[in-house]
């Protein structure tokens, strides 16, 4: 999909992708005890996501910045990178803050990787630096 030809459709698809990835990095979607099978389990699942939103409102905007600066995603396959990050997520201590940090981090790093890959496809002449036009397009998507 070319974001230059249809930026709205690209933004919608990117939003869907990030929604599923964020769920993948959330205990409510990884813990069998929170699997929404019965009415009680659905209630617990909804409470977990509500509590997650409460914690998110109190986080500093740069709470995961250091992590981003230490991860190098450009030379890894996207699938391998996501699975490695997910395994690390599951090994960390259970907390709402960990859910948020992990979901935000993977989405930002995935964005970097996807933009980089699209730029390679378009034969841009630079390796790891995004041009201003595309940076603005993807920031506003």
Short mmCIF file of N, CA and C in Angstrom, two decimals:
data_model
loop_
_atom_site.label_atom_id
_atom_site.label_comp_id
_atom_site.label_asym_id
_atom_site.label_seq_id
_atom_site.Cartn_x
_atom_site.Cartn_y
_atom_site.Cartn_z
N UNK A 1 0.84 -1.17 0.00
CA UNK A 1 0.00 0.00 0.00
C UNK A 1 0.89 1.24 0.00
N UNK A 2 0.61 2.14 -0.89
CA UNK A 2 1.41 3.35 -1.01
C UNK A 2 0.73 4.49 -0.25
N UNK A 3 1.34 4.97 0.84
CA UNK A 3 0.72 6.04 1.63
C UNK A 3 0.64 7.36 0.89
N UNK A 4 1.46 7.55 -0.14
CA UNK A 4 1.39 8.79 -0.91
C UNK A 4 0.14 8.83 -1.79
N UNK A 5 -0.32 7.68 -2.23
CA UNK A 5 -1.51 7.63 -3.08
C UNK A 5 -2.81 7.67 -2.28
N UNK A 6 -2.81 7.02 -1.12
CA UNK A 6 -4.03 6.99 -0.32
C UNK A 6 -3.67 7.09 1.16
N UNK A 7 -3.32 8.28 1.65
CA UNK A 7 -2.88 8.42 3.04
C UNK A 7 -3.95 8.05 4.06
N UNK A 8 -5.24 8.28 3.74
CA UNK A 8 -6.29 7.94 4.69
C UNK A 8 -6.37 6.43 4.88
N UNK A 9 -6.41 5.69 3.79
CA UNK A 9 -6.49 4.23 3.88
C UNK A 9 -5.27 3.67 4.60
N UNK A 10 -4.10 4.24 4.29
CA UNK A 10 -2.88 3.82 4.96
C UNK A 10 -2.98 4.06 6.47
N UNK A 11 -3.47 5.23 6.87
CA UNK A 11 -3.60 5.56 8.29
C UNK A 11 -4.56 4.62 8.99
N UNK A 12 -5.67 4.27 8.33
CA UNK A 12 -6.65 3.34 8.92
C UNK A 12 -6.02 1.97 9.11
N UNK A 13 -5.34 1.47 8.09
CA UNK A 13 -4.69 0.15 8.20
C UNK A 13 -3.60 0.15 9.27
N UNK A 14 -2.85 1.23 9.33
CA UNK A 14 -1.81 1.34 10.35
C UNK A 14 -2.44 1.35 11.75
N UNK A 15 -3.56 2.05 11.90
CA UNK A 15 -4.27 2.07 13.18
C UNK A 15 -4.76 0.68 13.58
N UNK A 16 -5.29 -0.06 12.62
CA UNK A 16 -5.73 -1.44 12.90
C UNK A 16 -4.56 -2.30 13.33
N UNK A 17 -3.46 -2.18 12.62
CA UNK A 17 -2.26 -2.95 12.96
C UNK A 17 -1.79 -2.64 14.37
N UNK A 18 -1.72 -1.35 14.71
CA UNK A 18 -1.27 -0.95 16.04
C UNK A 18 -2.24 -1.42 17.12
N UNK A 19 -3.53 -1.44 16.81
CA UNK A 19 -4.51 -1.93 17.79
C UNK A 19 -4.21 -3.38 18.15
N UNK A 20 -4.02 -4.21 17.13
CA UNK A 20 -3.75 -5.63 17.38
C UNK A 20 -2.39 -5.84 18.06
N UNK A 21 -1.40 -5.07 17.66
CA UNK A 21 -0.08 -5.19 18.29
C UNK A 21 -0.15 -4.76 19.74
N UNK A 22 -0.86 -3.66 20.03
CA UNK A 22 -0.99 -3.20 21.42
C UNK A 22 -1.69 -4.26 22.26
N UNK A 23 -2.72 -4.91 21.71
CA UNK A 23 -3.38 -6.00 22.43
C UNK A 23 -2.41 -7.15 22.71
N UNK A 24 -1.55 -7.45 21.76
CA UNK A 24 -0.57 -8.54 21.90
C UNK A 24 0.41 -8.26 23.04
N UNK A 25 0.62 -6.98 23.35
CA UNK A 25 1.52 -6.57 24.42
C UNK A 25 0.73 -6.08 25.63
N UNK A 26 -0.34 -6.78 25.96
CA UNK A 26 -1.18 -6.44 27.10
C UNK A 26 -1.55 -7.74 27.83
N UNK A 27 -1.39 -7.76 29.15
CA UNK A 27 -1.66 -8.99 29.91
C UNK A 27 -3.09 -9.48 29.73
N UNK A 28 -4.02 -8.56 29.56
CA UNK A 28 -5.42 -8.98 29.40
C UNK A 28 -5.60 -9.86 28.17
N UNK A 29 -4.69 -9.80 27.23
CA UNK A 29 -4.78 -10.61 26.02
C UNK A 29 -3.76 -11.74 26.01
N UNK A 30 -3.00 -11.89 27.09
CA UNK A 30 -1.98 -12.94 27.16
C UNK A 30 -2.18 -13.88 28.34
N UNK A 31 -2.92 -13.45 29.33
CA UNK A 31 -3.12 -14.23 30.55
C UNK A 31 -4.39 -15.06 30.41
N UNK A 32 -4.28 -16.40 30.45
CA UNK A 32 -5.47 -17.25 30.31
C UNK A 32 -6.55 -16.96 31.36
N UNK A 33 -6.14 -16.47 32.53
CA UNK A 33 -7.12 -16.15 33.57
C UNK A 33 -7.95 -14.93 33.21
N UNK A 34 -7.47 -14.11 32.29
CA UNK A 34 -8.21 -12.93 31.86
C UNK A 34 -8.89 -13.14 30.52
N UNK A 35 -8.86 -14.36 30.00
CA UNK A 35 -9.49 -14.67 28.72
C UNK A 35 -11.00 -14.49 28.85
N UNK A 36 -11.60 -13.63 28.02
CA UNK A 36 -13.02 -13.32 28.20
C UNK A 36 -13.95 -14.41 27.68
N UNK A 37 -14.08 -15.50 28.40
CA UNK A 37 -14.97 -16.59 28.01
C UNK A 37 -16.32 -16.46 28.69
N UNK A 38 -16.31 -16.35 30.01
CA UNK A 38 -17.55 -16.21 30.76
C UNK A 38 -17.82 -14.73 31.02
N UNK A 39 -19.00 -14.43 31.53
CA UNK A 39 -19.36 -13.05 31.86
C UNK A 39 -18.40 -12.48 32.90
N UNK A 40 -18.03 -13.29 33.90
CA UNK A 40 -17.10 -12.83 34.93
C UNK A 40 -15.73 -12.51 34.31
N UNK A 41 -15.24 -13.39 33.44
CA UNK A 41 -13.95 -13.16 32.80
C UNK A 41 -13.98 -11.92 31.92
N UNK A 42 -15.11 -11.67 31.24
CA UNK A 42 -15.24 -10.45 30.44
C UNK A 42 -15.19 -9.22 31.33
N UNK A 43 -15.83 -9.31 32.50
CA UNK A 43 -15.83 -8.18 33.44
C UNK A 43 -14.41 -7.90 33.93
N UNK A 44 -13.68 -8.95 34.28
CA UNK A 44 -12.30 -8.79 34.74
C UNK A 44 -11.44 -8.21 33.61
N UNK A 45 -11.64 -8.69 32.40
CA UNK A 45 -10.89 -8.21 31.24
C UNK A 45 -11.15 -6.71 31.01
N UNK A 46 -12.41 -6.31 31.05
CA UNK A 46 -12.77 -4.90 30.87
C UNK A 46 -12.19 -4.06 31.99
N UNK A 47 -12.24 -4.57 33.23
CA UNK A 47 -11.66 -3.82 34.35
C UNK A 47 -10.15 -3.64 34.14
N UNK A 48 -9.49 -4.69 33.68
CA UNK A 48 -8.05 -4.61 33.43
C UNK A 48 -7.75 -3.50 32.42
N UNK A 49 -8.50 -3.45 31.33
CA UNK A 49 -8.25 -2.42 30.32
C UNK A 49 -8.62 -1.03 30.84
N UNK A 50 -9.65 -0.92 31.67
CA UNK A 50 -10.01 0.36 32.27
C UNK A 50 -8.87 0.84 33.17
N UNK A 51 -8.35 -0.07 34.00
CA UNK A 51 -7.25 0.28 34.91
C UNK A 51 -6.01 0.68 34.10
N UNK A 52 -5.77 -0.01 33.01
CA UNK A 52 -4.65 0.32 32.13
C UNK A 52 -4.78 1.76 31.62
N UNK A 53 -5.98 2.16 31.24
CA UNK A 53 -6.21 3.54 30.79
C UNK A 53 -5.97 4.54 31.91
N UNK A 54 -6.33 4.20 33.13
CA UNK A 54 -6.09 5.09 34.27
C UNK A 54 -4.59 5.31 34.48
N UNK A 55 -3.82 4.24 34.42
CA UNK A 55 -2.37 4.33 34.59
C UNK A 55 -1.77 5.16 33.45
N UNK A 56 -2.26 4.96 32.24
CA UNK A 56 -1.72 5.66 31.07
C UNK A 56 -1.86 7.18 31.21
N UNK A 57 -2.92 7.63 31.82
CA UNK A 57 -3.16 9.07 31.96
C UNK A 57 -2.14 9.75 32.87
N UNK A 58 -1.46 8.99 33.71
CA UNK A 58 -0.52 9.56 34.66
C UNK A 58 0.95 9.38 34.27
N UNK A 59 1.21 8.86 33.09
CA UNK A 59 2.59 8.64 32.67
C UNK A 59 3.17 9.89 32.00
N UNK A 60 4.45 10.10 32.21
CA UNK A 60 5.16 11.19 31.53
C UNK A 60 5.28 10.83 30.05
N UNK A 61 5.13 11.80 29.14
CA UNK A 61 5.16 11.49 27.70
C UNK A 61 6.44 10.80 27.22
N UNK A 62 7.55 11.00 27.89
CA UNK A 62 8.81 10.39 27.45
C UNK A 62 9.19 9.16 28.28
N UNK A 63 8.21 8.50 28.90
CA UNK A 63 8.53 7.42 29.83
C UNK A 63 9.26 6.25 29.18
N UNK A 64 9.18 6.09 27.87
CA UNK A 64 9.84 4.96 27.22
C UNK A 64 10.93 5.40 26.25
N UNK A 65 11.30 6.68 26.28
CA UNK A 65 12.23 7.22 25.30
C UNK A 65 13.59 6.52 25.31
N UNK A 66 14.13 6.25 26.50
CA UNK A 66 15.45 5.61 26.59
C UNK A 66 15.44 4.25 25.90
N UNK A 67 14.37 3.51 26.08
CA UNK A 67 14.26 2.19 25.45
C UNK A 67 14.34 2.31 23.92
N UNK A 68 13.70 3.33 23.37
CA UNK A 68 13.70 3.50 21.92
C UNK A 68 15.09 3.77 21.40
N UNK A 69 15.84 4.52 22.15
CA UNK A 69 17.17 4.89 21.70
C UNK A 69 18.13 3.71 21.73
N UNK A 70 17.81 2.68 22.51
CA UNK A 70 18.70 1.53 22.64
C UNK A 70 18.35 0.39 21.69
N UNK A 71 17.22 0.45 21.03
CA UNK A 71 16.79 -0.63 20.14
C UNK A 71 17.13 -0.30 18.70
N UNK A 72 17.71 -1.25 18.01
CA UNK A 72 18.05 -1.06 16.61
C UNK A 72 17.23 -2.07 15.81
N UNK A 73 16.23 -1.59 15.09
CA UNK A 73 15.29 -2.49 14.43
C UNK A 73 15.50 -2.63 12.94
N UNK A 74 16.31 -1.79 12.35
CA UNK A 74 16.36 -1.71 10.90
C UNK A 74 16.85 -2.97 10.21
N UNK A 75 17.74 -3.70 10.83
CA UNK A 75 18.31 -4.87 10.15
C UNK A 75 17.64 -6.17 10.57
N UNK A 76 16.61 -6.10 11.37
CA UNK A 76 15.89 -7.29 11.80
C UNK A 76 14.62 -7.46 10.97
N UNK A 77 14.20 -8.72 10.78
CA UNK A 77 12.90 -8.95 10.16
C UNK A 77 11.83 -8.51 11.15
N UNK A 78 10.76 -7.91 10.65
CA UNK A 78 9.71 -7.37 11.51
C UNK A 78 9.10 -8.46 12.40
N UNK A 79 8.80 -9.61 11.83
CA UNK A 79 8.20 -10.70 12.60
C UNK A 79 9.13 -11.16 13.72
N UNK A 80 10.40 -11.32 13.41
CA UNK A 80 11.38 -11.74 14.41
C UNK A 80 11.49 -10.71 15.52
N UNK A 81 11.54 -9.47 15.13
CA UNK A 81 11.63 -8.37 16.10
C UNK A 81 10.43 -8.36 17.04
N UNK A 82 9.22 -8.48 16.49
CA UNK A 82 8.00 -8.45 17.32
C UNK A 82 7.99 -9.63 18.28
N UNK A 83 8.32 -10.82 17.80
CA UNK A 83 8.32 -12.01 18.66
C UNK A 83 9.36 -11.89 19.77
N UNK A 84 10.52 -11.36 19.45
CA UNK A 84 11.56 -11.17 20.47
C UNK A 84 11.09 -10.18 21.54
N UNK A 85 10.52 -9.08 21.10
CA UNK A 85 9.99 -8.08 22.04
C UNK A 85 8.87 -8.68 22.90
N UNK A 86 8.02 -9.50 22.28
CA UNK A 86 6.91 -10.11 23.03
C UNK A 86 7.43 -11.07 24.08
N UNK A 87 8.43 -11.85 23.74
CA UNK A 87 9.01 -12.77 24.72
C UNK A 87 9.60 -12.00 25.89
N UNK A 88 10.29 -10.90 25.61
CA UNK A 88 10.84 -10.06 26.69
C UNK A 88 9.71 -9.47 27.53
N UNK A 89 8.62 -9.08 26.88
CA UNK A 89 7.45 -8.54 27.59
C UNK A 89 6.90 -9.57 28.58
N UNK A 90 6.75 -10.80 28.13
CA UNK A 90 6.19 -11.85 28.99
C UNK A 90 7.10 -12.18 30.16
N UNK A 91 8.40 -11.97 30.01
CA UNK A 91 9.35 -12.28 31.07
C UNK A 91 9.46 -11.17 32.12
N UNK A 92 8.99 -9.97 31.79
CA UNK A 92 9.06 -8.86 32.75
C UNK A 92 7.95 -9.00 33.79
N UNK A 93 8.14 -8.28 34.88
CA UNK A 93 7.17 -8.29 35.97
C UNK A 93 5.82 -7.77 35.48
N UNK A 94 4.75 -8.42 35.95
CA UNK A 94 3.41 -8.02 35.56
C UNK A 94 3.05 -6.68 36.19
N UNK A 95 2.69 -5.71 35.35
CA UNK A 95 2.20 -4.42 35.85
C UNK A 95 1.52 -3.69 34.70
N UNK A 96 0.63 -2.78 35.06
CA UNK A 96 -0.03 -1.97 34.04
C UNK A 96 0.99 -1.11 33.31
N UNK A 97 1.96 -0.58 34.06
CA UNK A 97 2.99 0.26 33.46
C UNK A 97 3.80 -0.53 32.43
N UNK A 98 4.11 -1.78 32.73
CA UNK A 98 4.84 -2.62 31.78
C UNK A 98 4.02 -2.83 30.51
N UNK A 99 2.71 -3.06 30.67
CA UNK A 99 1.84 -3.21 29.49
C UNK A 99 1.93 -1.97 28.61
N UNK A 100 1.80 -0.81 29.23
CA UNK A 100 1.83 0.44 28.48
C UNK A 100 3.18 0.69 27.82
N UNK A 101 4.24 0.52 28.60
CA UNK A 101 5.58 0.73 28.04
C UNK A 101 5.83 -0.20 26.86
N UNK A 102 5.44 -1.44 27.01
CA UNK A 102 5.69 -2.42 25.95
C UNK A 102 4.88 -2.11 24.70
N UNK A 103 3.61 -1.77 24.87
CA UNK A 103 2.75 -1.46 23.72
C UNK A 103 3.23 -0.20 23.00
N UNK A 104 3.53 0.85 23.75
CA UNK A 104 4.02 2.08 23.13
C UNK A 104 5.34 1.83 22.41
N UNK A 105 6.24 1.15 23.08
CA UNK A 105 7.57 0.91 22.52
C UNK A 105 7.47 0.13 21.21
N UNK A 106 6.72 -0.95 21.21
CA UNK A 106 6.65 -1.76 20.00
C UNK A 106 6.00 -0.99 18.86
N UNK A 107 5.00 -0.18 19.16
CA UNK A 107 4.33 0.59 18.10
C UNK A 107 5.26 1.65 17.50
N UNK A 108 6.02 2.33 18.34
CA UNK A 108 6.95 3.33 17.82
C UNK A 108 8.07 2.66 17.03
N UNK A 109 8.61 1.59 17.55
CA UNK A 109 9.68 0.89 16.85
C UNK A 109 9.18 0.27 15.54
N UNK A 110 7.96 -0.25 15.56
CA UNK A 110 7.37 -0.79 14.33
C UNK A 110 7.19 0.31 13.29
N UNK A 111 6.77 1.48 13.74
CA UNK A 111 6.62 2.61 12.82
C UNK A 111 7.96 2.93 12.17
N UNK A 112 9.00 3.01 12.98
CA UNK A 112 10.34 3.26 12.43
C UNK A 112 10.71 2.21 11.39
N UNK A 113 10.46 0.96 11.72
CA UNK A 113 10.80 -0.14 10.82
C UNK A 113 9.98 -0.08 9.53
N UNK A 114 8.68 0.14 9.64
CA UNK A 114 7.82 0.17 8.46
C UNK A 114 8.17 1.33 7.53
N UNK A 115 8.40 2.50 8.10
CA UNK A 115 8.78 3.66 7.30
C UNK A 115 10.11 3.40 6.61
N UNK A 116 11.04 2.84 7.35
CA UNK A 116 12.35 2.52 6.77
C UNK A 116 12.21 1.55 5.60
N UNK A 117 11.41 0.49 5.78
CA UNK A 117 11.21 -0.50 4.72
C UNK A 117 10.54 0.12 3.50
N UNK A 118 9.54 0.97 3.73
CA UNK A 118 8.87 1.61 2.60
C UNK A 118 9.83 2.53 1.85
N UNK A 119 10.68 3.19 2.58
CA UNK A 119 11.64 4.07 1.92
C UNK A 119 12.66 3.27 1.12
N UNK A 120 13.05 2.11 1.62
CA UNK A 120 13.95 1.26 0.84
C UNK A 120 13.28 0.81 -0.46
N UNK A 121 11.99 0.47 -0.37
CA UNK A 121 11.24 0.05 -1.56
C UNK A 121 11.21 1.15 -2.61
N UNK A 122 11.11 2.37 -2.16
CA UNK A 122 11.04 3.51 -3.08
C UNK A 122 12.42 3.97 -3.53
N UNK A 123 13.46 3.24 -3.15
CA UNK A 123 14.84 3.54 -3.54
C UNK A 123 15.31 4.91 -3.09
N UNK A 124 14.97 5.25 -1.88
CA UNK A 124 15.50 6.50 -1.34
C UNK A 124 17.01 6.35 -1.20
N UNK A 125 17.71 7.44 -1.29
CA UNK A 125 19.17 7.37 -1.34
C UNK A 125 19.84 7.45 0.02
N UNK A 126 19.08 7.33 1.09
CA UNK A 126 19.69 7.38 2.41
C UNK A 126 19.32 6.13 3.18
N UNK A 127 20.09 5.83 4.19
CA UNK A 127 19.90 4.57 4.90
C UNK A 127 18.96 4.66 6.09
N UNK A 128 19.27 5.46 7.08
CA UNK A 128 18.49 5.43 8.32
C UNK A 128 17.88 6.78 8.68
N UNK A 129 17.91 7.73 7.79
CA UNK A 129 17.38 9.05 8.09
C UNK A 129 16.15 9.27 7.23
N UNK A 130 15.05 9.68 7.83
CA UNK A 130 13.81 9.88 7.09
C UNK A 130 13.73 11.31 6.58
N UNK A 131 13.29 11.49 5.34
CA UNK A 131 13.18 12.86 4.86
C UNK A 131 11.99 13.55 5.52
N UNK A 132 12.02 14.87 5.55
CA UNK A 132 11.04 15.66 6.28
C UNK A 132 9.63 15.43 5.79
N UNK A 133 9.42 15.34 4.48
CA UNK A 133 8.08 15.17 3.94
C UNK A 133 7.42 13.90 4.48
N UNK A 134 8.15 12.79 4.44
CA UNK A 134 7.58 11.53 4.91
C UNK A 134 7.46 11.51 6.42
N UNK A 135 8.41 12.10 7.11
CA UNK A 135 8.32 12.15 8.57
C UNK A 135 7.02 12.86 8.97
N UNK A 136 6.72 13.98 8.34
CA UNK A 136 5.50 14.72 8.66
C UNK A 136 4.26 13.93 8.27
N UNK A 137 4.29 13.27 7.13
CA UNK A 137 3.16 12.46 6.69
C UNK A 137 2.84 11.37 7.71
N UNK A 138 3.85 10.64 8.16
CA UNK A 138 3.62 9.53 9.06
C UNK A 138 3.32 9.99 10.48
N UNK A 139 3.84 11.14 10.88
CA UNK A 139 3.51 11.65 12.21
C UNK A 139 2.05 12.06 12.28
N UNK A 140 1.49 12.48 11.16
CA UNK A 140 0.10 12.93 11.14
C UNK A 140 -0.87 11.86 10.68
N UNK A 141 -0.37 10.65 10.40
CA UNK A 141 -1.24 9.56 9.93
C UNK A 141 -2.12 9.07 11.04
#
